[in-house]
Amino acid sequence: MGSKTSNPSRQARIAEMRRAEQARDRRNKIIAITVSVLVLGGVGGFGAYVLNKKADEVQAKEDLVKKPVSAEQSWDVKKLGRNHVTKAVSYPMKPPVGGDHNPVWMNCNGDVYTTAIPDVNAVHSLEHGAVWITYNTKAAKGDVEKLAKKVKKTPYTLMSPVDGQAGAIMLSAWGKQVSVDGADDARVDQFLAKYVQGPQTPEPGAACTGGMAAQ
């Protein structure tokens, strides 16, 4: 009698153990699936965030390019010479925005010059699609430092002091020029967006390295 009674009890315990094991298996599967969904959802969400952010940045740059630069000066590029010369050139604007120039360009791959550079070499850089940021002694030290950091991160730009220019801080491209109020002036980013390798460039894609370095 004792043996007959113990067998059903043992079988019940085994069955209960199996049910508990199956429950654990189901719970573990649910947890695994949930984690996978959350991970994939997170990656997908992050991917969407990155894509949206990139699209916003592209759109913002396009908007900058479309708008005219306030107080910008323009010159007729057909009247700007493009001959290579080895003599000094007298330019009608300061800094110059085009004209005959030296056969060697100033390096303009984010190059920051702390002393004056030859106009005839810098103009050649503008012909290659560079933007030249210049400043005089009236420019605030903090603005000069901020602009230097920006230039160093921006290919096809160069920066140098130019005594005697009209504005404290000026930006020049081939046939284009603007004076800005400071490093945080919105026109700085706008001018760079429009004219670094912009449509005004006579020789787009030409080198900004392998030219003349600081003396």
GROMACS .gro file of C-alpha atoms in nm:
model
  215
    1MET     CA    1   0.000   0.000   0.000
    2GLY     CA    2   0.283   0.239   0.086
    3SER     CA    3   0.452   0.179  -0.254
    4LYS     CA    4   0.126   0.235  -0.447
    5THR     CA    5   0.067   0.559  -0.259
    6SER     CA    6   0.422   0.693  -0.315
    7ASN     CA    7   0.428   0.641  -0.694
    8PRO     CA    8   0.141   0.881  -0.770
    9SER     CA    9   0.295   1.133  -0.529
   10ARG     CA   10   0.634   1.105  -0.697
   11GLN     CA   11   0.478   1.138  -1.042
   12ALA     CA   12   0.292   1.450  -0.925
   13ARG     CA   13   0.616   1.603  -0.802
   14ILE     CA   14   0.787   1.525  -1.134
   15ALA     CA   15   0.497   1.675  -1.328
   16GLU     CA   16   0.509   1.989  -1.115
   17MET     CA   17   0.882   2.019  -1.171
   18ARG     CA   18   0.831   1.985  -1.547
   19ARG     CA   19   0.561   2.252  -1.542
   20ALA     CA   20   0.791   2.485  -1.346
   21GLU     CA   21   1.075   2.417  -1.590
   22GLN     CA   22   0.848   2.487  -1.889
   23ALA     CA   23   0.730   2.807  -1.724
   24ARG     CA   24   1.089   2.918  -1.675
   25ASP     CA   25   1.166   2.837  -2.038
   26ARG     CA   26   0.868   3.043  -2.158
   27ARG     CA   27   0.962   3.329  -1.927
   28ASN     CA   28   1.323   3.326  -2.049
   29LYS     CA   29   1.208   3.325  -2.412
   30ILE     CA   30   0.975   3.618  -2.349
   31ILE     CA   31   1.256   3.809  -2.179
   32ALA     CA   32   1.496   3.734  -2.466
   33ILE     CA   33   1.243   3.844  -2.728
   34THR     CA   34   1.159   4.158  -2.534
   35VAL     CA   35   1.526   4.253  -2.498
   36SER     CA   36   1.586   4.189  -2.868
   37VAL     CA   37   1.291   4.408  -2.964
   38LEU     CA   38   1.408   4.685  -2.734
   39VAL     CA   39   1.763   4.666  -2.867
   40LEU     CA   40   1.652   4.666  -3.229
   41GLY     CA   41   1.405   4.940  -3.156
   42GLY     CA   42   1.676   5.143  -2.990
   43VAL     CA   43   1.917   5.096  -3.282
   44GLY     CA   44   1.645   5.176  -3.528
   45GLY     CA   45   1.544   5.480  -3.330
   46PHE     CA   46   1.905   5.597  -3.306
   47GLY     CA   47   1.956   5.534  -3.676
   48ALA     CA   48   1.648   5.736  -3.756
   49TYR     CA   49   1.770   6.012  -3.524
   50VAL     CA   50   2.109   6.024  -3.696
   51LEU     CA   51   1.951   6.031  -4.043
   52ASN     CA   52   1.706   6.300  -3.942
   53LYS     CA   53   1.985   6.508  -3.787
   54LYS     CA   54   2.195   6.474  -4.103
   55ALA     CA   55   1.898   6.570  -4.320
   56ASP     CA   56   1.837   6.874  -4.101
   57GLU     CA   57   2.202   6.978  -4.133
   58VAL     CA   58   2.192   6.942  -4.512
   59GLN     CA   59   1.868   7.139  -4.530
   60ALA     CA   60   2.008   7.411  -4.306
   61LYS     CA   61   2.314   7.445  -4.529
   62GLU     CA   62   2.097   7.458  -4.840
   63ASP     CA   63   1.890   7.734  -4.679
   64LEU     CA   64   2.205   7.931  -4.602
   65VAL     CA   65   2.329   7.894  -4.958
   66LYS     CA   66   2.000   8.012  -5.109
   67LYS     CA   67   1.979   8.333  -4.905
   68PRO     CA   68   2.180   8.640  -5.007
   69VAL     CA   69   2.453   8.748  -4.767
   70SER     CA   70   2.353   9.077  -4.606
   71ALA     CA   71   2.579   9.372  -4.700
   72GLU     CA   72   2.788   9.154  -4.931
   73GLN     CA   73   2.989   9.322  -5.206
   74SER     CA   74   3.025   9.162  -5.549
   75TRP     CA   75   3.252   9.233  -5.844
   76ASP     CA   76   3.208   9.146  -6.210
   77VAL     CA   77   3.426   8.837  -6.243
   78LYS     CA   78   3.462   8.897  -6.617
   79LYS     CA   79   3.661   9.209  -6.533
   80LEU     CA   80   3.887   9.035  -6.284
   81GLY     CA   81   4.210   8.924  -6.445
   82ARG     CA   82   4.335   8.569  -6.404
   83ASN     CA   83   4.682   8.588  -6.552
   84HIS     CA   84   4.979   8.437  -6.375
   85VAL     CA   85   5.237   8.704  -6.306
   86THR     CA   86   5.557   8.720  -6.104
   87LYS     CA   87   5.542   9.095  -6.033
   88ALA     CA   88   5.347   9.291  -5.774
   89VAL     CA   89   4.981   9.360  -5.853
   90SER     CA   90   4.782   9.667  -5.750
   91TYR     CA   91   4.435   9.554  -5.653
   92PRO     CA   92   4.135   9.794  -5.636
   93MET     CA   93   4.001   9.639  -5.315
   94LYS     CA   94   4.160   9.535  -4.985
   95PRO     CA   95   4.183   9.246  -4.934
   96PRO     CA   96   4.168   9.158  -5.304
   97VAL     CA   97   3.894   8.926  -5.430
   98GLY     CA   98   4.044   8.838  -5.766
   99GLY     CA   99   4.272   8.952  -6.043
  100ASP     CA  100   4.609   8.861  -6.182
  101HIS     CA  101   4.812   8.662  -5.932
  102ASN     CA  102   5.127   8.468  -5.862
  103PRO     CA  103   5.156   8.118  -6.013
  104VAL     CA  104   5.193   7.973  -5.661
  105TRP     CA  105   4.890   7.970  -5.432
  106MET     CA  106   4.892   8.005  -5.055
  107ASN     CA  107   4.817   7.677  -4.881
  108CYS     CA  108   4.450   7.699  -4.790
  109ASN     CA  109   4.361   7.366  -4.636
  110GLY     CA  110   4.243   7.527  -4.312
  111ASP     CA  111   4.569   7.721  -4.281
  112VAL     CA  112   4.590   7.998  -4.020
  113TYR     CA  113   4.868   8.252  -4.075
  114THR     CA  114   4.958   8.480  -3.785
  115THR     CA  115   5.149   8.726  -4.000
  116ALA     CA  116   5.061   8.900  -4.326
  117ILE     CA  117   5.075   8.692  -4.645
  118PRO     CA  118   5.128   8.811  -5.003
  119ASP     CA  119   4.806   8.920  -5.175
  120VAL     CA  120   4.920   8.774  -5.506
  121ASN     CA  121   4.942   8.424  -5.357
  122ALA     CA  122   4.621   8.449  -5.156
  123VAL     CA  123   4.428   8.555  -5.468
  124HIS     CA  124   4.543   8.236  -5.637
  125SER     CA  125   4.388   8.045  -5.344
  126LEU     CA  126   4.057   8.225  -5.404
  127GLU     CA  127   4.075   8.113  -5.767
  128HIS     CA  128   4.084   7.756  -5.637
  129GLY     CA  129   3.764   7.811  -5.439
  130ALA     CA  130   3.903   7.908  -5.100
  131VAL     CA  131   3.752   8.159  -4.860
  132TRP     CA  132   4.002   8.400  -4.704
  133ILE     CA  133   3.920   8.532  -4.357
  134THR     CA  134   4.116   8.844  -4.263
  135TYR     CA  135   4.129   9.075  -3.963
  136ASN     CA  136   4.300   9.392  -3.848
  137THR     CA  137   4.406   9.526  -3.509
  138LYS     CA  138   4.048   9.630  -3.428
  139ALA     CA  139   3.930   9.268  -3.417
  140ALA     CA  140   3.874   9.127  -3.069
  141LYS     CA  141   4.125   8.862  -2.963
  142GLY     CA  142   3.843   8.622  -2.873
  143ASP     CA  143   3.689   8.657  -3.220
  144VAL     CA  144   4.024   8.592  -3.387
  145GLU     CA  145   4.072   8.278  -3.179
  146LYS     CA  146   3.722   8.147  -3.255
  147LEU     CA  147   3.766   8.208  -3.627
  148ALA     CA  148   4.105   8.039  -3.624
  149LYS     CA  149   3.948   7.725  -3.475
  150LYS     CA  150   3.676   7.730  -3.740
  151VAL     CA  151   3.927   7.773  -4.023
  152LYS     CA  152   4.143   7.487  -3.899
  153LYS     CA  153   3.839   7.258  -3.930
  154THR     CA  154   3.739   7.381  -4.276
  155PRO     CA  155   3.921   7.272  -4.593
  156TYR     CA  156   3.959   7.539  -4.862
  157THR     CA  157   3.992   7.823  -4.613
  158LEU     CA  158   4.279   8.037  -4.493
  159MET     CA  159   4.315   8.318  -4.243
  160SER     CA  160   4.561   8.600  -4.192
  161PRO     CA  161   4.592   8.957  -4.060
  162VAL     CA  162   4.555   9.242  -4.312
  163ASP     CA  163   4.643   9.588  -4.189
  164GLY     CA  164   4.449   9.871  -4.347
  165GLN     CA  165   4.137   9.678  -4.443
  166ALA     CA  166   3.810   9.860  -4.387
  167GLY     CA  167   3.641   9.611  -4.155
  168ALA     CA  168   3.776   9.455  -3.838
  169ILE     CA  169   3.689   9.108  -3.976
  170MET     CA  170   3.630   9.039  -4.345
  171LEU     CA  171   3.561   8.731  -4.556
  172SER     CA  172   3.664   8.713  -4.920
  173ALA     CA  173   3.599   8.470  -5.203
  174TRP     CA  174   3.655   8.512  -5.575
  175GLY     CA  175   3.449   8.822  -5.661
  176LYS     CA  176   3.276   8.828  -5.320
  177GLN     CA  177   3.344   9.003  -4.991
  178VAL     CA  178   3.168   9.092  -4.666
  179SER     CA  179   3.259   9.258  -4.338
  180VAL     CA  180   3.115   9.091  -4.027
  181ASP     CA  181   3.062   9.208  -3.670
  182GLY     CA  182   3.241   8.918  -3.503
  183ALA     CA  183   3.308   8.544  -3.497
  184ASP     CA  184   2.948   8.470  -3.397
  185ASP     CA  185   2.797   8.671  -3.683
  186ALA     CA  186   2.564   8.434  -3.874
  187ARG     CA  187   2.712   8.558  -4.201
  188VAL     CA  188   3.040   8.378  -4.127
  189ASP     CA  189   2.885   8.032  -4.160
  190GLN     CA  190   2.664   8.155  -4.445
  191PHE     CA  191   2.958   8.292  -4.644
  192LEU     CA  192   3.155   7.971  -4.592
  193ALA     CA  193   2.858   7.757  -4.693
  194LYS     CA  194   2.801   7.959  -5.011
  195TYR     CA  195   3.154   8.015  -5.131
  196VAL     CA  196   3.389   7.740  -5.016
  197GLN     CA  197   3.424   7.566  -5.353
  198GLY     CA  198   3.111   7.761  -5.449
  199PRO     CA  199   2.974   7.842  -5.795
  200GLN     CA  200   3.195   8.154  -5.817
  201THR     CA  201   3.509   7.935  -5.817
  202PRO     CA  202   3.704   7.966  -6.145
  203GLU     CA  203   3.898   7.643  -6.081
  204PRO     CA  204   3.687   7.416  -5.858
  205GLY     CA  205   3.873   7.121  -5.716
  206ALA     CA  206   4.218   7.272  -5.772
  207ALA     CA  207   4.468   7.207  -5.494
  208CYS     CA  208   4.484   7.395  -5.166
  209THR     CA  209   4.797   7.212  -5.053
  210GLY     CA  210   5.144   7.194  -5.204
  211GLY     CA  211   5.160   7.569  -5.248
  212MET     CA  212   5.323   7.843  -5.045
  213ALA     CA  213   5.343   7.805  -4.668
  214ALA     CA  214   5.407   8.058  -4.392
  215GLN     CA  215   5.738   8.242  -4.432
   0.00000   0.00000   0.00000
